Coordinates of C-alpha atoms and ligand atoms in Angstrom, one line a residue:
Chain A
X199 CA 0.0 0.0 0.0
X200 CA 2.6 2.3 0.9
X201 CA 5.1 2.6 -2.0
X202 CA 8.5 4.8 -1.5
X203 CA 8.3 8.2 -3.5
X204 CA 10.5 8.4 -6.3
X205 CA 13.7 9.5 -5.0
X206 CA 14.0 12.7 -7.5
X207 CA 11.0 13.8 -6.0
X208 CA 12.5 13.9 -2.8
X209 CA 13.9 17.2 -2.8
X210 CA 10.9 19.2 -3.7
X211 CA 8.6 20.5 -1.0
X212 CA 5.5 22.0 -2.1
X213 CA 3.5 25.2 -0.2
X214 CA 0.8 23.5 1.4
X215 CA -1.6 26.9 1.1
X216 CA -1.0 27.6 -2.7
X217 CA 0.6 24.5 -4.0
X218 CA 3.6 26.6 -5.1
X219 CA 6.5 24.1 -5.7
X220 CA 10.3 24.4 -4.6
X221 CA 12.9 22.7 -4.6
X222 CA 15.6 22.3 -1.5
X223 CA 18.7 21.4 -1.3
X224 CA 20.6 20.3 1.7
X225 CA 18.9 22.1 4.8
X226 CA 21.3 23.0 7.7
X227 CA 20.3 24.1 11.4
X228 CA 19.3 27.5 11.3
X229 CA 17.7 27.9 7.6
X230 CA 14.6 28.9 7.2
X231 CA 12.4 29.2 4.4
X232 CA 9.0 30.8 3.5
X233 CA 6.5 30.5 0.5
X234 CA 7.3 33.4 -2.3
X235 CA 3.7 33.5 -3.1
X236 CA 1.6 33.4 -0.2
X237 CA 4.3 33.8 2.7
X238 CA 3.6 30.5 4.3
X239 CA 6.0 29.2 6.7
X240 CA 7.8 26.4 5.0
X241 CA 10.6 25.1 7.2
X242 CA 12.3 26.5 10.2
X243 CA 15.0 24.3 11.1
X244 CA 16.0 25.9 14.6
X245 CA 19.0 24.6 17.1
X246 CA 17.2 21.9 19.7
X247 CA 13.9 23.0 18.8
X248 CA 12.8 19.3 19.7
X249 CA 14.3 19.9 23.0
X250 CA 13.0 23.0 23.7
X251 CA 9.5 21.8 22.5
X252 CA 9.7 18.6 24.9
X253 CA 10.4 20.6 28.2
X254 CA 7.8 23.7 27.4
X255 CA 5.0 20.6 26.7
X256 CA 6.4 18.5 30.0
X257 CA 6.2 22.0 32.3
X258 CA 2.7 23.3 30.3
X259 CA 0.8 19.4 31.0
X260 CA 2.2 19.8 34.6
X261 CA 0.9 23.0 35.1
X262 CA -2.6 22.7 33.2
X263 CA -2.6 19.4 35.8
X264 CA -2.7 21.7 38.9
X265 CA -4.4 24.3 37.8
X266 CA -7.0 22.0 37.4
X267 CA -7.8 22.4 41.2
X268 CA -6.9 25.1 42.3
X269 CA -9.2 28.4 42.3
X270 CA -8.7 30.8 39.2
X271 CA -11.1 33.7 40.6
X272 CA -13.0 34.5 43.7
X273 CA -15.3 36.2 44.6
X274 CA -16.9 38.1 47.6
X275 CA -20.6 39.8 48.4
X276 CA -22.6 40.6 51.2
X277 CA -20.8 37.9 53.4
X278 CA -21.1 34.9 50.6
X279 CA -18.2 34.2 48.5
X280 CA -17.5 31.8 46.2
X281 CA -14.2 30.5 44.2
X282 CA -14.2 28.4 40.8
X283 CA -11.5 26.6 39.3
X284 CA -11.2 25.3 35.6
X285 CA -13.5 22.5 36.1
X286 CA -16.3 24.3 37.5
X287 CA -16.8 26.4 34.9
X288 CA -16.5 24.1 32.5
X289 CA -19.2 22.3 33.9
X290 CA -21.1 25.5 34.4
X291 CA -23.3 24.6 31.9
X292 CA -24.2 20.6 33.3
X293 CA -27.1 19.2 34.1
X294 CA -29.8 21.0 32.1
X295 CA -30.6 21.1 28.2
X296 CA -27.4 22.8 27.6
X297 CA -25.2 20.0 29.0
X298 CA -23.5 19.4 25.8
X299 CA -22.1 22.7 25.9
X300 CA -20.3 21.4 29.0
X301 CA -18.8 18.3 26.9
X302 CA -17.7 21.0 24.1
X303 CA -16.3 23.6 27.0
X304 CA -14.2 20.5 29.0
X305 CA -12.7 19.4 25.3
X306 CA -11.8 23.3 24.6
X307 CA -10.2 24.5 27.2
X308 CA -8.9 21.1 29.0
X309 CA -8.9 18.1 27.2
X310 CA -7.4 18.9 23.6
X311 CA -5.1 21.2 25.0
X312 CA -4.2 18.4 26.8
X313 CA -3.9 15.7 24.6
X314 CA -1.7 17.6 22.2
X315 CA 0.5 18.4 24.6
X316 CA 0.8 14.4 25.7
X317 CA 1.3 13.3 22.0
X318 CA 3.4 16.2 20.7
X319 CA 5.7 14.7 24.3
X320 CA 5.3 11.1 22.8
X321 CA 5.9 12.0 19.0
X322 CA 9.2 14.0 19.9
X323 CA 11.0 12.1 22.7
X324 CA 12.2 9.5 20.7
X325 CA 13.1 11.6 17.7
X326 CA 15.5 14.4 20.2
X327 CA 17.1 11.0 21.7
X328 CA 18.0 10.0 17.9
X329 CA 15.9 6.7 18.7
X330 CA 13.2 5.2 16.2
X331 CA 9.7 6.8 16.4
X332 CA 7.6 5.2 19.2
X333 CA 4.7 2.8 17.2
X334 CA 1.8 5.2 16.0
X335 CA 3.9 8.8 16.3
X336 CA 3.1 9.7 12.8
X337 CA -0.7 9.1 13.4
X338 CA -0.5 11.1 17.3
X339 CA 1.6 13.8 15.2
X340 CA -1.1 14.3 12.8
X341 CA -4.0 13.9 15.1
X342 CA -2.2 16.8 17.1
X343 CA -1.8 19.1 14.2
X344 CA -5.6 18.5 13.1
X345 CA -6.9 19.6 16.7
X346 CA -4.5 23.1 17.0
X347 CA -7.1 25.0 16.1
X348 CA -9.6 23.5 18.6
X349 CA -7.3 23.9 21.8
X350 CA -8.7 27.0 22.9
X351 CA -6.5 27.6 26.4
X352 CA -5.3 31.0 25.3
X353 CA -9.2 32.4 24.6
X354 CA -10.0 31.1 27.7
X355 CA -7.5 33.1 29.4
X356 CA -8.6 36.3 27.9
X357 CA -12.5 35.5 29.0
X358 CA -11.3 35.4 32.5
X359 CA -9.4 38.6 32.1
X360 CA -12.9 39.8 30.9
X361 CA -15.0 37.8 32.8
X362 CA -13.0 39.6 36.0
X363 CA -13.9 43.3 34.8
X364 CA -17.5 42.2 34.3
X365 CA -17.4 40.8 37.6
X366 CA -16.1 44.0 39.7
X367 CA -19.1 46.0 39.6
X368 CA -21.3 42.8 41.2
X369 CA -18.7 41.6 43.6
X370 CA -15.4 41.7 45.0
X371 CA -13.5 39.5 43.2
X372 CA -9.7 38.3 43.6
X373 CA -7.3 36.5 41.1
X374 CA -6.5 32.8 42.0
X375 CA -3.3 31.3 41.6
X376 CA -4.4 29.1 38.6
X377 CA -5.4 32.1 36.3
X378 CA -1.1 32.6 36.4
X379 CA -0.6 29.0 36.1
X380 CA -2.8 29.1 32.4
X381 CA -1.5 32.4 31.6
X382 CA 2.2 30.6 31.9
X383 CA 0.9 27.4 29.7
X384 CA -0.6 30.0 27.2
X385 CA 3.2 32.1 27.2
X386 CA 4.7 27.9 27.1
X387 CA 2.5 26.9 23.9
X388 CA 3.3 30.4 22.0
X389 CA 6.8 29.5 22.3
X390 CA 6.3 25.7 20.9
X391 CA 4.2 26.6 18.5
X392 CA 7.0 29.4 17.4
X393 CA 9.7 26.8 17.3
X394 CA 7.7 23.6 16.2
X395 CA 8.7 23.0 12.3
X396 CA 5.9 20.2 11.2
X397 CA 8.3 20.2 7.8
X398 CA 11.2 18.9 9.9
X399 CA 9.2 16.4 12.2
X400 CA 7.6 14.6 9.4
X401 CA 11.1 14.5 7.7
X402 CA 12.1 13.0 11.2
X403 CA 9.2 10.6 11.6
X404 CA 10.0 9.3 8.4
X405 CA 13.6 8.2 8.4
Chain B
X16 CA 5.4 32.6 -12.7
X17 CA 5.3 30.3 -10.2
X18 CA 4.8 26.9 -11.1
X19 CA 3.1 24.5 -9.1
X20 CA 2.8 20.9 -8.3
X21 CA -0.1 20.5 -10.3
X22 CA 1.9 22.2 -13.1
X23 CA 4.2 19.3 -13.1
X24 CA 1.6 16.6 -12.5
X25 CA 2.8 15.9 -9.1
X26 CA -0.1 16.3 -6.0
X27 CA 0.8 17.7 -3.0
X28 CA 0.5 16.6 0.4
X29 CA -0.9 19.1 2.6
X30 CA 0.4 17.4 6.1
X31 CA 3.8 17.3 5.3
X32 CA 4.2 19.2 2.3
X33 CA 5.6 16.1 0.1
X34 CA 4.8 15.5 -3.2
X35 CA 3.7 12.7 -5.2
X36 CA 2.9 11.3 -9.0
X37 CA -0.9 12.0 -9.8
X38 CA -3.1 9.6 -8.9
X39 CA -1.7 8.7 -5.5
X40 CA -4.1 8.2 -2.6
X41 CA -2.1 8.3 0.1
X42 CA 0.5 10.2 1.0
X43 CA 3.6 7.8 1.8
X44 CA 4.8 9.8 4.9
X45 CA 2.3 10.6 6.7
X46 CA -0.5 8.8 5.4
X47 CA -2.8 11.8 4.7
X48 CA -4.9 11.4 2.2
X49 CA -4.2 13.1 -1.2
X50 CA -5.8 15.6 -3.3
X51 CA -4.6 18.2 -6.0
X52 CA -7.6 20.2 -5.3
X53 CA -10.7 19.5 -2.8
X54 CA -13.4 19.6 -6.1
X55 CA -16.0 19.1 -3.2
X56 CA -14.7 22.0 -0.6
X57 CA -17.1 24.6 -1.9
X58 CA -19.9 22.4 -1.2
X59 CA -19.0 22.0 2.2
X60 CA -18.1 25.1 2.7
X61 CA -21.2 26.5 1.6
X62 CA -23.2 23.6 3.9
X63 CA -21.8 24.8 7.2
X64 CA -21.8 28.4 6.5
X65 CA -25.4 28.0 6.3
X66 CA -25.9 25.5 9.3
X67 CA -23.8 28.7 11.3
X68 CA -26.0 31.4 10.1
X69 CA -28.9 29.5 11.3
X70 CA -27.2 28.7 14.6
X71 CA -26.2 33.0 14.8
X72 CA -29.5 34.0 14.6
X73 CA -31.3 32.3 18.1
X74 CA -27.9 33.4 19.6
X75 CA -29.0 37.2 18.9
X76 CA -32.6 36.6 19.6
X77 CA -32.4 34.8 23.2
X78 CA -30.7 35.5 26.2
X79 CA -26.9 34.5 26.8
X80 CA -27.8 35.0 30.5
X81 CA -29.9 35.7 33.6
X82 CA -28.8 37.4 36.5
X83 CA -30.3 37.5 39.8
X84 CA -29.9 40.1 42.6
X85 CA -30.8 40.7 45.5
X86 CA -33.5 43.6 43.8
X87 CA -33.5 42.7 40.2
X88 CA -33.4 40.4 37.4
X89 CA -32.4 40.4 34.2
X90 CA -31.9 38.3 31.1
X91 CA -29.7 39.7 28.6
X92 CA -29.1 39.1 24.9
X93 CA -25.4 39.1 23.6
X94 CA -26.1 43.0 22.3
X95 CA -28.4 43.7 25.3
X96 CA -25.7 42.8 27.8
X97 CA -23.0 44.8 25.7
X98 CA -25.0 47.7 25.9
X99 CA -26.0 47.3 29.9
X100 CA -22.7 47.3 30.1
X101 CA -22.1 50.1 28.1
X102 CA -24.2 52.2 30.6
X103 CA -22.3 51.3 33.6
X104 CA -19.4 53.0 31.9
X105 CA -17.5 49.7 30.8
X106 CA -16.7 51.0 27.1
X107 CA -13.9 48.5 26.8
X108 CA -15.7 45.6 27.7
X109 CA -18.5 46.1 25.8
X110 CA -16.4 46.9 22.8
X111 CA -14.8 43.4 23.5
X112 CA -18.0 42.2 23.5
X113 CA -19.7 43.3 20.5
X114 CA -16.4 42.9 18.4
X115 CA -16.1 38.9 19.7
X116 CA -19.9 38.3 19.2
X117 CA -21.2 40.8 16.7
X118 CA -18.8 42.0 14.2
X119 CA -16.4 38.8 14.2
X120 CA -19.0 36.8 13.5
X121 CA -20.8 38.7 10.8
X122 CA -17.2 39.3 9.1
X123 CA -16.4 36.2 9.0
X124 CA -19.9 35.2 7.5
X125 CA -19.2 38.3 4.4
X126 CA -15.8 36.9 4.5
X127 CA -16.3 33.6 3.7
X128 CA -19.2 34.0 1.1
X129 CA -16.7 36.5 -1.0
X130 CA -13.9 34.1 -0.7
X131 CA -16.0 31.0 -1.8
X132 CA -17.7 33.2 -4.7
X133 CA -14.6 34.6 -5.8
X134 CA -12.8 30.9 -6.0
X135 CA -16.1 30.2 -8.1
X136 CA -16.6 33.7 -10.1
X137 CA -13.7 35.8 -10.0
X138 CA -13.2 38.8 -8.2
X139 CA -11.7 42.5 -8.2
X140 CA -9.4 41.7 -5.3
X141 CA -6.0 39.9 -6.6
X142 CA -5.6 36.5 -4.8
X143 CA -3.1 37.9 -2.8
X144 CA -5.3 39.9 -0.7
X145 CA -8.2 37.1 -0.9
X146 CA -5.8 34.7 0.9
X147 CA -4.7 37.5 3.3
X148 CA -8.3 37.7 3.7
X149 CA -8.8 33.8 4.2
X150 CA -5.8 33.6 6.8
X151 CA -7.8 36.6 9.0
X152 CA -10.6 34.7 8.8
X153 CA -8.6 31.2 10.3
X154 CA -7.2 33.1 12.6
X155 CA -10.1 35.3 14.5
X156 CA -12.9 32.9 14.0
X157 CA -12.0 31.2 17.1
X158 CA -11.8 34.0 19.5
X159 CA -15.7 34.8 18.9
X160 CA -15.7 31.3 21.5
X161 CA -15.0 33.8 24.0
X162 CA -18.5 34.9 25.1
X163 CA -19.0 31.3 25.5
X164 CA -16.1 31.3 28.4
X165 CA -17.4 34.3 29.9
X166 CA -20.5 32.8 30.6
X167 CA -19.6 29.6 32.1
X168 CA -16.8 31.4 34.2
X169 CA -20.2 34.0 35.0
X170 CA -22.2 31.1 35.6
X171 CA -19.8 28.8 37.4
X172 CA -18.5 31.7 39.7
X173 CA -21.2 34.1 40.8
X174 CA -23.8 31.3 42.9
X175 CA -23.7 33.4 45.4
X176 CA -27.1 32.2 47.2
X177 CA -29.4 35.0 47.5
X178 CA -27.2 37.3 47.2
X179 CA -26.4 37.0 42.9
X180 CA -26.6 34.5 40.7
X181 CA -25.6 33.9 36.9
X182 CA -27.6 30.9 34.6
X183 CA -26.3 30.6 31.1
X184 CA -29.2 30.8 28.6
X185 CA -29.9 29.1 25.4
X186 CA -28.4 31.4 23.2
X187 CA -24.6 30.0 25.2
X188 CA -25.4 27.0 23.3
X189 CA -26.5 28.2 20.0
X190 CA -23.4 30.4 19.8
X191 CA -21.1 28.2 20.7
X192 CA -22.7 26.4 17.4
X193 CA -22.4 28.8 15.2
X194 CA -18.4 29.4 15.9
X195 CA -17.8 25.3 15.1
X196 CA -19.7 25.5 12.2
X197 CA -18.3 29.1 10.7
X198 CA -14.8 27.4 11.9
X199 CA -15.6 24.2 9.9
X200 CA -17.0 26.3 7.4
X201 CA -13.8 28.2 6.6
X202 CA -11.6 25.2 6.9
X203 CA -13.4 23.7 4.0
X204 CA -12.1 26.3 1.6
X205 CA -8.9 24.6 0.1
X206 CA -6.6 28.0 0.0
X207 CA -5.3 26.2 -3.3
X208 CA -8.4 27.0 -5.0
X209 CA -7.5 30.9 -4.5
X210 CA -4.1 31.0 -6.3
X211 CA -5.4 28.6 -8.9
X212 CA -7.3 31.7 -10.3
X213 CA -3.8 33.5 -10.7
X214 CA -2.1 30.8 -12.4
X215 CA -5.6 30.7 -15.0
X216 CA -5.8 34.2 -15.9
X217 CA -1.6 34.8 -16.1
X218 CA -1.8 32.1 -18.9
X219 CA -4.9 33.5 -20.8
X220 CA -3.0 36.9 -21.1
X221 CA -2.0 37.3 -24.2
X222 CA 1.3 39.1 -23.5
Ligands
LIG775 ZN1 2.0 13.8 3.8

């Protein structure tokens, strides 16, 4: 089923926005390239970007971990306070007719983020230790890549930035400890997804 | 002129950028599946544009959410609650607000019907500025989610007994639809079919 490309047509790489096609030669640490046409990142081979990737996932899953617990806002009026953390308001919208807005909230804000940053962990690891791809990386890698649009932890950060100036004419409210904890994992992703090169992982994963 | 994979009878993959002979199914690296051009992308596009529009409009119509005081309470619509909060004084917030849920949404609606005609029709606007156009609109259309947080942090947060309370309304849910589907929506378009217009009209010039 799988048949081995042609080898001359291993040293083209073609734009995946505009279908513009190039050809490269041999690609040292440090080059980068971008699409002539549309401007599309094409390859950004940077020094121990698989490195850097692996610790900023390891340190973001850890922190998105605990912050699952911990209070991100609290508030206070007329002697009653409460404090919510991640989980409660995802489920804010559970048990009722809009329950399946809780499902869609939890995979948002929690569980892709997540689960990208466990498989971008497993697809990597093996590939910074110059060992053979763990069985499956090249299906978790592209499974990761399809749900980067749908990992919505930075959004969520600005809604509680906005959610806390609504707040202040209702209550008194004070920031928890896990609002910094996601505004660090949403600082940690910017920087993977700044030094990630899919080009050179999928060059990687197929060695 | 830029020539493209197609150009050379070679099909692209739009995972990993490889290329292939025509007629492959399956790209050998990653195992995406290959296409030179998505013939059936305007039709999908076109299928959740409308499934979003329909979702936008009982998001406008019903309240996001009801709020109890001690004295009052009230059930606010996404513009409704911009505008309350308006009054109070809160001119960035509500800005926030009616750019994430009103004008977001709307542009991306206009900007995805252009783009999808123009692929089709032809437009005054070079490619170049449609794709800027089309990378905008996969880039924003996932903030609009952010009314969506606000109201289950609201909602989750302020249960504060008699004293306040927040309850998400239908219109949460509905919203929260209409983003997927616009998002879906614009990730239908294949960008390829923008430049191909380029490459079609460079070759009929006579010069
Ligand atoms: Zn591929």
């Amino acid at each position: 089923m799988k048949d081995a490309a042609p080898p001359e047509l291993d040293t083209l790489i073609a734009c995946p926005k505009c279908d513009a096609l190039y050809r490269v030669g041999v690609v040292n640490k440090g080059d980068r390239a971008r699409c002539e046409r549309c401007h599309t990142r094409l390859f950004t081979r940077r020094r121990d970007a698989g490195l850097v990737i692996i610790t900023t996932a390891f340190a973001s899953a850890v922190l998105v971990i605990a912050a699952l617990f911990l209070p991100f806002i609290e508030i206070r009026r007329l002697g009653f306070s409460n404090a919510a953390t991640i989980v409660d308001a995802a489920l804010a919208f559970y048990g009722g007719p809009l329950f399946g807005l809780s499902l869609a909230v939890i995979a948002l804000i929690i569980a892709l983020p997540l689960t990208r940053l466990v498989l971008t962990i497993y697809t990597l690891t093996p590939l910074v230790l110059d060992r053979k791809p763990w069985p499956g990386a090249k299906r978790a890698f592209r499974f990761s890549e399809a749900m980067r649009p749908w990992s919505m932890a930075e959004i969520f950060v600005v809604g509680c930035a906005v959610s806390l100036i609504k707040l202040t004419d209702l209550a008194r409210v004070e920031i928890g400890p896990a609002f910094w904890m996601f505004v660090a994992v949403v600082v940690l992703m910017a920087v993977q997804n700044m030094v990630m090169c899919r080009w050179s992982v999928w060059k990687a994963l197929d060695r | 002129m830029t020539v493209t994979a197609r150009d050379k009878g070679l099909v692209a993959c739009r995972e990993c950028a490889r290329v292939w002979p025509v007629g492959h199914a399956q790209c050998g690296v990653c195992g995406n599946a290959l296409r030179s051009r998505d013939t059936q992308s305007l039709q999908k596009v076109w299928a959740w544009w409308i499934a979003g529009i329909i979702a936008y409009i009982p998001a406008n119509l019903y309240p996001m959410l009801t709020t109890r005081t001690l004295f009052h309470t009230s059930e606010d619509t996404i513009i409704a609650g911009a505008l309350d909060l308006a009054a109070h004084g809160s001119f960035g917030i509500a800005a926030i607000i009616l750019i994430a849920s009103v004008v977001i949404p709307l542009g991306k609606f206009f900007a995805i019907a252009y783009l999808a005609l123009a692929v089709r029709q032809g437009a005054r606007w070079p490619p170049g500025r449609q794709y800027v156009l089309y990378e905008v609109v996969e880039y924003i259309g996932r903030w609009s989610m952010i009314d969506v947080f606000v109201v289950a942090i609201l909602c989750s947060l302020v249960q504060l007994n008699v004293a306040a309370s927040i309850t998400p309304g239908i219109a949460a849910l509905t919203f929260a639809l209409s983003v997927i589907f616009t998002m879906l929506s614009a990730q239908s378009l294949d960008p390829r079919l923008i430049w191909d217009r380029i490459e079609t009209q460079d070759t009929k010039d006579p010069a």
